[in-house]
Short mmCIF file of C-alpha atoms (C1' of nucleotides) in Angstrom, two decimals:
data_model
loop_
_atom_site.label_atom_id
_atom_site.label_comp_id
_atom_site.label_asym_id
_atom_site.label_seq_id
_atom_site.Cartn_x
_atom_site.Cartn_y
_atom_site.Cartn_z
CA UNK B 238 -1.62 -8.11 -67.62
CA UNK B 239 1.08 -10.30 -69.61
CA UNK B 240 3.69 -7.57 -68.57
CA UNK B 241 3.46 -7.90 -64.91
CA UNK B 242 3.59 -11.59 -64.96
CA UNK B 243 6.55 -11.38 -66.80
CA UNK B 244 8.26 -8.95 -64.54
CA UNK B 245 7.22 -11.35 -61.67
CA UNK B 246 8.66 -14.44 -63.45
CA UNK B 247 11.96 -12.52 -63.91
CA UNK B 248 12.21 -11.53 -60.39
CA UNK B 249 11.28 -14.80 -59.09
CA UNK B 250 13.66 -16.70 -61.36
CA UNK B 251 16.61 -16.31 -59.38
CA UNK B 252 14.74 -18.44 -56.12
CA UNK B 253 12.61 -20.74 -58.15
CA UNK B 254 14.59 -22.78 -60.69
CA UNK B 255 11.69 -24.40 -62.43
CA UNK B 256 8.85 -22.79 -64.33
CA UNK B 257 5.97 -24.62 -62.46
CA UNK B 258 7.20 -23.39 -59.30
CA UNK B 259 7.01 -19.91 -60.21
CA UNK B 260 3.72 -20.20 -61.58
CA UNK B 261 2.27 -21.88 -58.41
CA UNK B 262 3.99 -18.85 -56.52
CA UNK B 263 2.13 -16.52 -59.07
CA UNK B 264 -1.29 -17.84 -58.65
CA UNK B 265 -1.21 -18.39 -55.12
CA UNK B 266 -0.64 -14.65 -54.18
CA UNK B 267 -3.21 -13.82 -57.25
CA UNK B 268 -5.67 -15.87 -55.26
CA UNK B 269 -4.56 -14.74 -51.60
CA UNK B 270 -5.04 -10.97 -52.35
CA UNK B 271 -8.17 -11.37 -54.37
CA UNK B 272 -6.85 -10.74 -57.90
CA UNK B 273 -8.49 -14.54 -58.83
CA UNK B 274 -11.96 -14.14 -56.73
CA UNK B 275 -13.39 -16.70 -54.48
CA UNK B 276 -15.32 -19.49 -57.05
CA UNK B 277 -13.64 -18.43 -60.06
CA UNK B 278 -13.53 -21.36 -62.39
CA UNK B 279 -10.20 -22.24 -63.32
CA UNK B 280 -9.64 -23.25 -67.08
CA UNK B 281 -6.49 -24.66 -67.74
CA UNK B 282 -5.88 -23.52 -71.44
CA UNK B 283 -6.93 -19.72 -70.33
CA UNK B 284 -4.47 -19.57 -67.56
CA UNK B 285 -1.63 -21.29 -69.09
CA UNK B 286 -2.07 -18.12 -71.86
CA UNK B 287 -2.25 -15.69 -69.24
CA UNK B 288 0.81 -16.73 -67.28
CA UNK B 289 2.56 -17.33 -71.07
CA UNK B 290 3.40 -21.23 -70.54
CA UNK B 291 2.24 -24.55 -71.32
CA UNK B 292 -0.35 -26.63 -69.77
CA UNK B 293 2.17 -28.88 -68.48
CA UNK B 294 3.78 -26.63 -65.63
CA UNK B 295 0.52 -25.04 -65.11
CA UNK B 296 -1.25 -28.26 -64.29
CA UNK B 297 1.37 -29.06 -61.62
CA UNK B 298 0.97 -25.93 -60.24
CA UNK B 299 -2.81 -26.47 -59.91
CA UNK B 300 -2.09 -29.91 -58.02
CA UNK B 301 -0.10 -27.88 -56.05
CA UNK B 302 -2.67 -25.51 -55.03
CA UNK B 303 -5.01 -28.26 -54.65
CA UNK B 304 -2.74 -29.78 -51.75
CA UNK B 305 -2.80 -26.75 -50.17
CA UNK B 306 -6.34 -26.27 -50.08
CA UNK B 307 -6.57 -22.74 -52.38
CA UNK B 308 -8.17 -24.47 -55.29
CA UNK B 309 -11.05 -27.50 -55.36
CA UNK B 310 -10.70 -29.99 -58.24
CA UNK B 311 -12.96 -32.42 -59.21
CA UNK B 312 -11.49 -34.97 -62.09
CA UNK B 313 -12.83 -34.33 -65.86
CA UNK B 314 -15.05 -31.55 -64.12
CA UNK B 315 -12.40 -29.06 -63.70
CA UNK B 316 -11.29 -26.61 -60.83
CA UNK B 317 -12.46 -23.65 -59.11
CA UNK B 318 -10.77 -20.89 -56.59
CA UNK B 319 -11.86 -22.24 -53.32
CA UNK B 320 -14.79 -20.21 -51.41
CA UNK B 321 -14.01 -19.66 -47.80
CA UNK B 322 -17.27 -20.42 -45.53
CA UNK B 323 -17.67 -20.15 -41.86
CA UNK B 324 -17.50 -23.89 -41.39
CA UNK B 325 -13.97 -24.02 -43.04
CA UNK B 326 -12.38 -21.39 -41.33
CA UNK B 327 -13.57 -22.44 -37.96
CA UNK B 328 -12.03 -25.85 -38.73
CA UNK B 329 -8.98 -24.17 -39.93
CA UNK B 330 -8.44 -22.08 -36.54
CA UNK B 331 -9.52 -24.97 -34.51
CA UNK B 332 -6.39 -26.92 -36.12
CA UNK B 333 -4.33 -24.05 -35.82
CA UNK B 334 -5.21 -23.93 -32.27
CA UNK B 335 -4.23 -27.37 -31.63
CA UNK B 336 -1.07 -27.47 -33.57
CA UNK B 337 0.19 -24.05 -32.46
CA UNK B 338 -0.61 -24.67 -28.61
CA UNK B 339 1.94 -27.90 -29.35
CA UNK B 340 4.20 -25.66 -30.91
CA UNK B 341 4.25 -23.41 -28.14
CA UNK B 342 4.97 -26.20 -25.91
CA UNK B 343 7.81 -27.24 -27.70
CA UNK B 344 8.92 -23.84 -27.98
CA UNK B 345 9.35 -23.64 -24.43
CA UNK B 346 10.96 -26.97 -24.06
CA UNK B 347 13.65 -26.42 -27.31
CA UNK B 348 13.95 -22.63 -28.16
CA UNK B 349 17.46 -21.24 -27.70
CA UNK B 350 18.13 -18.41 -25.14
CA UNK B 351 19.35 -16.27 -28.13
CA UNK B 352 15.97 -16.94 -30.24
CA UNK B 353 14.05 -15.91 -27.17
CA UNK B 354 16.17 -12.92 -26.73
CA UNK B 355 15.35 -12.21 -30.72
CA UNK B 356 11.54 -12.82 -30.17
CA UNK B 357 11.30 -10.36 -27.06
CA UNK B 358 12.82 -7.46 -29.85
CA UNK B 359 10.61 -8.62 -32.31
CA UNK B 360 7.64 -7.70 -29.86
CA UNK B 361 9.59 -4.37 -28.98
CA UNK B 362 9.41 -3.34 -32.56
CA UNK B 363 5.65 -4.51 -32.93
CA UNK B 364 4.93 -1.92 -29.80
CA UNK B 365 6.80 0.94 -31.24
CA UNK B 366 4.96 0.40 -34.80
CA UNK B 367 1.53 0.26 -32.76
CA UNK B 368 2.27 3.66 -31.21
CA UNK B 369 3.35 5.14 -34.37
CA UNK B 370 0.18 6.87 -36.11
CA UNK B 371 -1.94 3.94 -37.07
CA UNK B 372 -2.49 2.97 -41.10
CA UNK B 373 -0.01 0.04 -40.03
CA UNK B 374 -2.56 -2.29 -40.48
CA UNK B 375 -0.71 -4.33 -42.92
CA UNK B 376 2.22 -4.19 -41.13
CA UNK B 377 0.67 -5.25 -37.93
CA UNK B 378 -0.63 -8.33 -39.57
CA UNK B 379 2.64 -9.27 -41.12
CA UNK B 380 4.15 -8.81 -37.66
CA UNK B 381 1.57 -10.94 -36.11
CA UNK B 382 2.20 -13.73 -38.74
CA UNK B 383 5.71 -13.18 -38.01
CA UNK B 384 5.54 -13.90 -34.22
CA UNK B 385 3.52 -17.14 -34.83
CA UNK B 386 6.08 -17.96 -37.35
CA UNK B 387 8.99 -17.79 -34.97
CA UNK B 388 7.10 -20.33 -32.36
CA UNK B 389 6.62 -22.75 -35.17
CA UNK B 390 9.88 -22.34 -35.86
CA UNK B 391 11.40 -23.12 -32.40
CA UNK B 392 9.06 -25.91 -32.00
CA UNK B 393 11.74 -27.69 -34.19
CA UNK B 394 8.96 -30.04 -35.41
CA UNK B 395 9.15 -29.99 -39.24
CA UNK B 396 5.53 -31.26 -39.79
CA UNK B 397 3.67 -28.83 -37.65
CA UNK B 398 5.81 -26.06 -39.16
CA UNK B 399 5.30 -26.75 -43.02
CA UNK B 400 1.54 -27.33 -42.14
CA UNK B 401 1.18 -24.11 -40.35
CA UNK B 402 3.08 -22.19 -43.16
CA UNK B 403 2.29 -24.19 -46.38
CA UNK B 404 -1.35 -24.19 -45.65
CA UNK B 405 -3.03 -22.72 -42.56
CA UNK B 406 -1.14 -19.03 -42.74
CA UNK B 407 -1.90 -19.13 -46.33
CA UNK B 408 -5.74 -19.49 -45.87
CA UNK B 409 -5.73 -17.34 -42.91
CA UNK B 410 -4.16 -14.79 -44.95
CA UNK B 411 -6.75 -15.11 -47.67
CA UNK B 412 -9.61 -14.69 -45.52
CA UNK B 413 -8.07 -11.72 -43.54
CA UNK B 414 -7.65 -10.25 -47.00
CA UNK B 415 -11.10 -10.72 -48.02
CA UNK B 416 -12.93 -9.40 -44.92
CA UNK B 417 -11.09 -6.06 -45.11
CA UNK B 418 -9.42 -4.28 -42.09
CA UNK B 419 -9.99 -5.85 -38.98
CA UNK B 420 -10.62 -3.86 -35.70
CA UNK B 421 -7.39 -2.32 -34.21
CA UNK B 422 -7.05 -5.55 -31.70
CA UNK B 423 -3.33 -4.75 -32.00
CA UNK B 424 -2.54 -3.92 -28.18
CA UNK B 425 -4.58 -6.95 -27.26
CA UNK B 426 -2.80 -9.44 -29.50
CA UNK B 427 0.41 -7.76 -28.40
CA UNK B 428 -0.07 -8.24 -24.71
CA UNK B 429 -0.91 -11.95 -25.30
CA UNK B 430 2.17 -12.50 -27.61
CA UNK B 431 4.35 -11.20 -24.45
CA UNK B 432 2.74 -13.47 -22.09
CA UNK B 433 3.32 -16.25 -24.47
CA UNK B 434 7.09 -15.28 -24.64
CA UNK B 435 7.04 -14.61 -20.99
CA UNK B 436 5.95 -18.56 -20.56
CA UNK B 437 8.26 -19.73 -22.94
CA UNK B 438 11.12 -17.76 -21.15
CA UNK B 439 10.33 -19.35 -17.99
CA UNK B 440 10.49 -22.71 -19.62
CA UNK B 441 6.48 -23.27 -18.68
CA UNK B 442 5.50 -25.74 -21.39
CA UNK B 443 1.82 -26.09 -19.95
CA UNK B 444 1.51 -22.45 -19.68
CA UNK B 445 2.74 -21.82 -23.07
CA UNK B 446 0.63 -24.07 -24.75
CA UNK B 447 -2.42 -22.79 -22.69
CA UNK B 448 -1.82 -19.16 -23.66
CA UNK B 449 -1.43 -19.72 -27.10
CA UNK B 450 -4.77 -21.87 -27.53
CA UNK B 451 -6.40 -19.03 -25.85
CA UNK B 452 -4.84 -16.58 -27.78
CA UNK B 453 -5.79 -18.54 -31.23
CA UNK B 454 -9.34 -19.14 -29.77
CA UNK B 455 -10.01 -15.76 -29.07
CA UNK B 456 -8.74 -14.55 -32.48
CA UNK B 457 -11.33 -16.73 -33.80
CA UNK B 458 -14.19 -15.51 -31.96
CA UNK B 459 -13.60 -12.24 -33.40
CA UNK B 460 -12.98 -13.48 -36.92
CA UNK B 461 -16.24 -15.43 -36.88
CA UNK B 462 -18.14 -12.43 -35.71
CA UNK B 463 -17.04 -10.56 -38.57
CA UNK B 464 -17.75 -13.45 -40.81
CA UNK B 465 -21.26 -13.52 -39.68
CA UNK B 466 -21.83 -9.76 -39.86
CA UNK B 467 -20.75 -10.15 -43.72
CA UNK B 468 -23.59 -12.52 -44.30
CA UNK B 469 -26.27 -9.95 -44.20
CA UNK L 99 5.56 -57.64 -62.10
CA UNK L 100 3.42 -55.95 -65.03
CA UNK L 101 0.58 -58.57 -64.22
CA UNK L 102 0.17 -57.63 -60.62
CA UNK L 103 0.02 -53.84 -61.34
CA UNK L 104 -2.30 -54.33 -64.10
CA UNK L 105 -4.80 -56.40 -61.74
CA UNK L 106 -4.68 -53.80 -59.31
CA UNK L 107 -5.36 -51.29 -61.89
CA UNK L 108 -8.65 -53.04 -63.58
CA UNK L 109 -9.53 -53.70 -59.80
CA UNK L 110 -9.51 -49.96 -59.00
CA UNK L 111 -10.47 -48.78 -61.96
CA UNK L 112 -13.97 -47.99 -60.56
CA UNK L 113 -13.22 -46.02 -57.87
CA UNK L 114 -10.30 -44.01 -59.58
CA UNK L 115 -11.51 -42.44 -62.78
CA UNK L 116 -8.18 -41.31 -63.76
CA UNK L 117 -5.09 -42.96 -64.59
CA UNK L 118 -2.77 -40.57 -62.53
CA UNK L 119 -5.02 -41.42 -59.20
CA UNK L 120 -4.70 -44.94 -59.81
CA UNK L 121 -1.07 -44.98 -60.04
CA UNK L 122 -0.88 -42.91 -57.16
CA UNK L 123 -2.68 -45.42 -54.81
CA UNK L 124 -0.51 -48.49 -56.62
CA UNK L 125 2.95 -46.68 -55.80
CA UNK L 126 1.54 -45.47 -52.24
CA UNK L 127 0.63 -49.17 -51.32
CA UNK L 128 3.77 -50.10 -52.97
CA UNK L 129 6.15 -47.97 -50.62
CA UNK L 130 4.00 -48.25 -47.00
CA UNK L 131 4.61 -52.23 -47.56
CA UNK L 132 7.96 -52.11 -48.45
CA UNK L 133 8.01 -53.17 -52.26
CA UNK L 134 9.50 -49.80 -53.11
CA UNK L 135 12.38 -49.62 -50.38
CA UNK L 136 13.27 -46.61 -48.33
CA UNK L 137 15.47 -44.21 -50.05
CA UNK L 138 14.87 -46.05 -53.52
CA UNK L 139 16.09 -43.42 -56.55
CA UNK L 140 12.81 -42.50 -58.22
CA UNK L 141 13.46 -42.57 -62.20
CA UNK L 142 10.37 -41.58 -64.01
CA UNK L 143 10.78 -43.12 -67.26
CA UNK L 144 11.54 -46.58 -65.81
CA UNK L 145 8.42 -46.20 -63.33
CA UNK L 146 6.01 -45.22 -66.15
CA UNK L 147 7.48 -48.10 -68.28
CA UNK L 148 6.78 -50.45 -64.99
CA UNK L 149 3.22 -49.28 -64.53
CA UNK L 150 2.50 -49.19 -68.13
CA UNK L 151 1.71 -45.66 -68.51
CA UNK L 152 3.06 -42.52 -69.79
CA UNK L 153 5.49 -39.97 -68.01
CA UNK L 154 2.32 -37.40 -67.45
CA UNK L 155 0.16 -38.91 -65.26
CA UNK L 156 3.32 -40.56 -63.38
CA UNK L 157 4.36 -37.30 -62.65
CA UNK L 158 1.38 -36.02 -61.01
CA UNK L 159 1.14 -39.32 -58.93
CA UNK L 160 4.81 -38.39 -57.86
CA UNK L 161 3.69 -34.90 -57.18
CA UNK L 162 1.09 -36.13 -54.88
CA UNK L 163 3.21 -38.46 -53.12
CA UNK L 164 5.53 -35.57 -52.56
CA UNK L 165 2.90 -33.76 -50.90
CA UNK L 166 2.16 -36.75 -48.37
CA UNK L 167 5.65 -36.91 -47.74
CA UNK L 168 6.15 -40.47 -48.98
CA UNK L 169 9.03 -39.15 -51.45
CA UNK L 170 11.27 -36.61 -51.18
CA UNK L 171 11.84 -34.45 -54.37
CA UNK L 172 14.71 -32.18 -55.32
CA UNK L 173 14.34 -30.05 -58.52
CA UNK L 174 16.31 -31.10 -61.49
CA UNK L 175 17.83 -33.65 -59.47
CA UNK L 176 15.29 -36.54 -58.89
CA UNK L 177 13.13 -37.87 -56.34
CA UNK L 178 13.76 -40.86 -53.78
CA UNK L 179 11.44 -42.74 -51.44
CA UNK L 180 11.49 -41.15 -47.77
CA UNK L 181 13.59 -42.69 -45.34
CA UNK L 182 12.03 -42.83 -42.05
CA UNK L 183 14.49 -41.76 -39.30
CA UNK L 184 13.83 -41.33 -35.66
CA UNK L 185 13.27 -37.65 -35.58
CA UNK L 186 10.86 -37.59 -38.35
CA UNK L 187 8.93 -40.30 -36.69
CA UNK L 188 9.12 -38.20 -33.56
CA UNK L 189 7.72 -35.14 -35.17
CA UNK L 190 4.45 -37.24 -36.78
CA UNK L 191 3.76 -38.87 -33.44
CA UNK L 192 3.94 -35.52 -32.01
CA UNK L 193 1.60 -33.56 -34.68
CA UNK L 194 -0.61 -36.68 -34.35
CA UNK L 195 -0.81 -36.31 -30.52
CA UNK L 196 -1.49 -32.75 -30.74
CA UNK L 197 -4.45 -33.09 -33.66
CA UNK L 198 -5.97 -36.22 -32.13
CA UNK L 199 -6.21 -34.86 -28.84
CA UNK L 200 -8.39 -32.15 -30.52
CA UNK L 201 -10.05 -34.38 -32.54
CA UNK L 202 -11.07 -36.57 -29.45
CA UNK L 203 -12.25 -33.17 -27.61
CA UNK L 204 -14.37 -32.44 -30.50
CA UNK L 205 -15.86 -35.92 -30.81
CA UNK L 206 -16.74 -35.69 -26.87
CA UNK L 207 -18.76 -32.44 -27.72
CA UNK L 208 -20.32 -33.38 -31.49
CA UNK L 209 -20.23 -37.07 -31.80
CA UNK L 210 -24.17 -38.26 -32.09
CA UNK L 211 -25.39 -41.23 -29.50
CA UNK L 212 -25.66 -43.81 -32.33
CA UNK L 213 -22.10 -43.28 -33.39
CA UNK L 214 -20.96 -43.52 -29.89
CA UNK L 215 -22.87 -46.77 -29.53
CA UNK L 216 -21.29 -47.87 -32.94
CA UNK L 217 -17.68 -47.24 -31.66
CA UNK L 218 -18.64 -49.36 -28.25
CA UNK L 219 -19.50 -52.21 -30.33
CA UNK L 220 -16.13 -51.84 -32.40
CA UNK L 221 -14.41 -52.09 -29.21
CA UNK L 222 -16.27 -55.32 -28.46
CA UNK L 223 -15.22 -56.79 -31.43
CA UNK L 224 -11.65 -56.10 -30.89
CA UNK L 225 -12.01 -57.78 -27.52
CA UNK L 226 -13.06 -60.83 -29.13
CA UNK L 227 -10.31 -60.46 -31.47
CA UNK L 228 -7.68 -60.29 -28.76
CA UNK L 229 -9.31 -63.35 -27.18
CA UNK L 230 -8.91 -65.57 -30.00
CA UNK L 231 -5.86 -67.46 -30.91
CA UNK L 232 -3.27 -64.44 -31.54
CA UNK L 233 -1.77 -64.10 -35.07
CA UNK L 234 -4.28 -61.38 -35.54
CA UNK L 235 -1.68 -58.87 -35.45
CA UNK L 236 -2.50 -57.29 -38.44
CA UNK L 237 -6.21 -57.35 -37.66
CA UNK L 238 -5.49 -55.60 -34.51
CA UNK L 239 -3.55 -53.00 -36.32
CA UNK L 240 -6.25 -52.03 -38.58
CA UNK L 241 -8.69 -52.10 -35.71
CA UNK L 242 -6.39 -49.74 -33.78
CA UNK L 243 -6.68 -47.47 -37.15
CA UNK L 244 -10.17 -48.05 -37.25
CA UNK L 245 -10.85 -46.46 -33.78
CA UNK L 246 -8.89 -43.62 -34.13
CA UNK L 247 -10.17 -42.77 -37.62
CA UNK L 248 -13.92 -42.92 -36.12
CA UNK L 249 -12.94 -40.10 -33.80
CA UNK L 250 -11.38 -38.25 -36.46
CA UNK L 251 -14.60 -38.45 -38.10
CA UNK L 252 -16.48 -37.79 -35.08
CA UNK L 253 -14.57 -34.58 -34.91
CA UNK L 254 -16.57 -33.26 -37.85
CA UNK L 255 -13.54 -31.39 -38.53
CA UNK L 256 -12.66 -31.88 -42.51
CA UNK L 257 -8.86 -30.39 -42.02
CA UNK L 258 -8.01 -32.71 -39.14
CA UNK L 259 -9.23 -35.62 -40.59
CA UNK L 260 -7.91 -35.42 -43.91
CA UNK L 261 -4.38 -34.57 -42.61
CA UNK L 262 -4.86 -37.77 -40.42
CA UNK L 263 -5.92 -39.92 -42.86
CA UNK L 264 -3.75 -38.38 -46.01
CA UNK L 265 -0.57 -38.36 -44.30
CA UNK L 266 0.20 -39.13 -40.74
CA UNK L 267 -1.83 -42.72 -40.87
CA UNK L 268 0.19 -43.42 -43.77
CA UNK L 269 3.46 -42.73 -42.40
CA UNK L 270 2.76 -44.34 -39.22
CA UNK L 271 1.51 -47.49 -41.43
CA UNK L 272 4.83 -47.51 -42.99
CA UNK L 273 6.98 -47.14 -40.03
CA UNK L 274 4.69 -50.25 -38.36
CA UNK L 275 5.32 -52.30 -41.59
CA UNK L 276 9.06 -51.59 -41.92
CA UNK L 277 9.76 -52.10 -38.19
CA UNK L 278 8.04 -55.83 -38.18
CA UNK L 279 5.78 -57.19 -35.76
CA UNK L 280 5.19 -55.19 -32.56
CA UNK L 281 4.96 -56.38 -29.13
CA UNK L 282 1.49 -57.31 -27.75
CA UNK L 283 0.40 -54.38 -26.47
CA UNK L 284 -3.28 -54.88 -27.62
CA UNK L 285 -4.75 -55.28 -24.23
CA UNK L 286 -3.18 -51.94 -22.96
CA UNK L 287 -4.24 -50.09 -25.93
CA UNK L 288 -7.68 -51.82 -25.92
CA UNK L 289 -8.22 -50.82 -22.45
CA UNK L 290 -7.28 -46.99 -22.96
CA UNK L 291 -9.64 -47.11 -26.15
CA UNK L 292 -12.30 -48.14 -23.82
CA UNK L 293 -11.52 -45.22 -21.40
CA UNK L 294 -11.42 -42.72 -24.12
CA UNK L 295 -14.72 -43.82 -25.42
CA UNK L 296 -16.12 -43.58 -22.02
CA UNK L 297 -14.87 -40.07 -21.83
CA UNK L 298 -16.78 -39.28 -25.20
CA UNK L 299 -19.92 -40.74 -23.82
CA UNK L 300 -19.77 -38.57 -20.73
CA UNK L 301 -18.94 -35.54 -22.87
CA UNK L 302 -16.05 -34.83 -20.82
CA UNK L 303 -13.79 -32.99 -23.46
CA UNK L 304 -11.25 -32.20 -21.47
CA UNK L 305 -10.73 -36.05 -20.37
CA UNK L 306 -11.00 -37.16 -23.75
CA UNK L 307 -8.44 -34.91 -25.02
CA UNK L 308 -6.07 -35.68 -21.99
CA UNK L 309 -6.50 -39.72 -22.43
CA UNK L 310 -6.10 -39.43 -26.26
CA UNK L 311 -2.76 -37.89 -25.63
CA UNK L 312 -1.74 -40.00 -23.13
CA UNK L 313 -2.54 -42.83 -25.16
CA UNK L 314 -0.60 -41.53 -28.38
CA UNK L 315 2.73 -40.42 -26.48
CA UNK L 316 2.69 -43.66 -24.78
CA UNK L 317 2.47 -45.56 -28.09
CA UNK L 318 5.20 -43.23 -29.32
CA UNK L 319 7.68 -44.35 -26.61
CA UNK L 320 7.39 -47.83 -27.28
CA UNK L 321 7.80 -47.08 -31.05
CA UNK L 322 10.78 -45.02 -30.08
CA UNK L 323 12.40 -47.95 -28.10
CA UNK L 324 11.87 -50.45 -31.31
CA UNK L 325 13.22 -47.59 -33.41
CA UNK L 326 16.53 -47.11 -31.48
CA UNK L 327 17.11 -50.98 -30.79
CA UNK L 328 16.90 -51.37 -34.61
CA UNK L 329 19.82 -48.99 -35.01
CA UNK L 330 22.28 -51.30 -33.49
"C1'" DT I 227 49.34 -38.28 -58.14
"C1'" DA I 228 45.93 -34.68 -57.26
"C1'" DC I 229 43.03 -31.02 -58.73
"C1'" DA I 230 40.52 -28.43 -62.05
"C1'" DC I 231 38.44 -28.43 -66.27
"C1'" DT I 232 35.53 -30.41 -70.36
"C1'" DT I 233 32.53 -33.41 -71.99
"C1'" DT I 234 29.21 -36.96 -72.27
"C1'" DG I 235 25.57 -39.42 -70.45
"C1'" DA I 236 21.27 -39.55 -68.08
"C1'" DT I 237 17.32 -37.32 -66.30
"C1'" DT I 238 14.10 -33.99 -65.53
"C1'" DG I 239 11.16 -30.00 -67.06
"C1'" DT I 240 8.67 -28.40 -70.94
"C1'" DT I 241 6.19 -28.34 -75.09
"C1'" DG I 242 2.12 -29.06 -78.48
"C1'" DA I 243 -1.01 -32.65 -80.29
"C1'" DC I 244 -4.34 -36.02 -79.49
"C1'" DA I 245 -7.80 -39.14 -76.99
"C1'" DA I 246 -11.35 -39.19 -73.40
"C1'" DT I 247 -14.95 -37.07 -70.64
"C1'" DT I 248 -18.23 -33.92 -69.21
"C1'" DT I 249 -21.30 -30.14 -69.99
"C1'" DA I 250 -24.12 -27.30 -72.58
"C1'" DT I 251 -27.08 -27.13 -76.69
"C1'" DG I 252 -30.98 -28.07 -79.30
"C1'" DA I 253 -34.41 -31.62 -81.45
"C1'" DC I 254 -38.07 -34.72 -80.54
"C1'" DT I 255 -41.81 -36.93 -77.94
"C1'" DG I 256 -45.19 -37.29 -74.41
"C1'" DC C 89 -44.85 -26.68 -72.42
"C1'" DA C 90 -42.16 -30.14 -69.90
"C1'" DG C 91 -38.85 -33.49 -69.86
"C1'" DT C 92 -35.73 -36.74 -72.31
"C1'" DC C 93 -32.37 -38.07 -75.28
"C1'" DA C 94 -28.84 -37.31 -78.78
"C1'" DT C 95 -25.64 -34.26 -80.55
"C1'" DA C 96 -21.92 -30.92 -80.40
"C1'" DA C 97 -18.50 -27.84 -77.88
"C1'" DA C 98 -15.45 -27.37 -74.94
"C1'" DT C 99 -12.28 -29.11 -70.97
"C1'" DT C 100 -9.57 -32.04 -69.14
"C1'" DG C 101 -6.57 -36.36 -69.26
"C1'" DT C 102 -2.86 -38.76 -72.06
"C1'" DC C 103 0.97 -39.16 -74.52
"C1'" DA C 104 5.46 -38.98 -77.24
"C1'" DA C 105 8.86 -35.72 -78.87
"C1'" DC C 106 12.22 -31.90 -77.56
"C1'" DA C 107 14.79 -28.88 -74.38
"C1'" DA C 108 17.10 -27.59 -70.24
"C1'" DT C 109 19.64 -29.20 -66.54
"C1'" DC C 110 22.70 -31.60 -63.69
"C1'" DA C 111 25.88 -35.83 -62.17
"C1'" DA C 112 29.65 -38.33 -63.40
"C1'" DA C 113 33.48 -39.99 -66.62
"C1'" DG C 114 37.54 -38.55 -68.61
"C1'" DT C 115 41.26 -35.62 -69.87
"C1'" DG C 116 44.97 -32.79 -69.28
"C1'" DT C 117 47.93 -30.24 -66.30
"C1'" DA C 118 50.60 -28.83 -62.42
#
DNA sequence: TACACTTTGATTGTTGACAATTTATGACTG
DNA sequence: CAGTCATAAATTGTCAACAATCAAAGTGTA
């Protein structure tokens, strides 16, 4: 277990100049893909040993993880990996609906033609990947996030971009991972993405926002059902 | 200068059990009300001395200040107090418009009657404070934030609440402070608040959201003018 | 004089030890 | 036997010293 983390560290050592940052990345992916289960108690000395570093940088990593809400922390009492419940996910999807709706509006106003073209090509790729023999569930997920990421980028709004990327998408990724495979909604999602892209291309801010909000609240309805079915 | 901070610390020592947290609060208010000017270089050892603590907890405070975007930080190069420019404030007001619009919608759906009543009484107080001889600019500002805070609370959405309180309002407070006194827009704002409250009372989600968004984008237009006038 | 290089100084990143606090354990008492 | 208090273990919070890194001052050369 130590070896894999060492490998990961040396692998990331180019992109993250600081030890705390690299550890943050490591723990983050460990949480997102479930290697650190929800509700796990975090003991600083144990984790420091596991990742082969001292408590100082580990502490910094934990604090950053707390800020993006992957870890819950109580002074003097310790910290645990977050446990996703339905209410929290609803809050997150609602906030995302609001923020990404605005992002779509801004994208319709500001996105350069070249980027719109590239977005359209991305959707073509997705179309192709759906036609291929399935099993590309993972690819579809990342493709979905990719589309939403580009809209967020196009908003040219730093605050919205950072919060979607840094916090909301992470939690949604985690939720998806824990909930296992999702139903084959890929075609529906792609159609909606196309409509949104079309609205952006027509510079129809109002429509772009409305469609994005519908798209996300629709996604939430499905996630919600899955979460509720799991609680049986 | 040391004395005031010591006083502040002992004052907060009941609510914040940890030294890092208290220092975080101290530096935060120092930044917001301008005692630490924008763009000031932050030197850890200096600040640690100034606040009478070690670099460890100070570092934690700085990291949290970075997360709420009051401090900008570059690895190995140090950190500075943020400098508010027009673009950043526009991003923040836009994000706020989106989030608080959603909050108003949720408030219209979920706010209990008792809270709506209390909200109405709050607005009565504001009305009274406006009638009084002026000079209550400070009070009006805090009153304004109070109203928006209650709507955010009523949304029952933890994520939205935390982000409005923890980050956006802080930056807006800071911007207001730096921009000096604002024009006497109190009556206009109060009227708009009343309309929003009325929409919430009627459980008209759509209208509540629209009115809130107009209210905030209107506020931004005014702030924007002031900021642009300052750049002469 | 301008430019590249080296070296020095200052500042951040990291570490391990120490202090303060909480939680768990167990004895004592009603 | 239940409940409460005191003690002990484990864990977090804090500190001061050490190592790594960056920015600037200074030196030498074309």
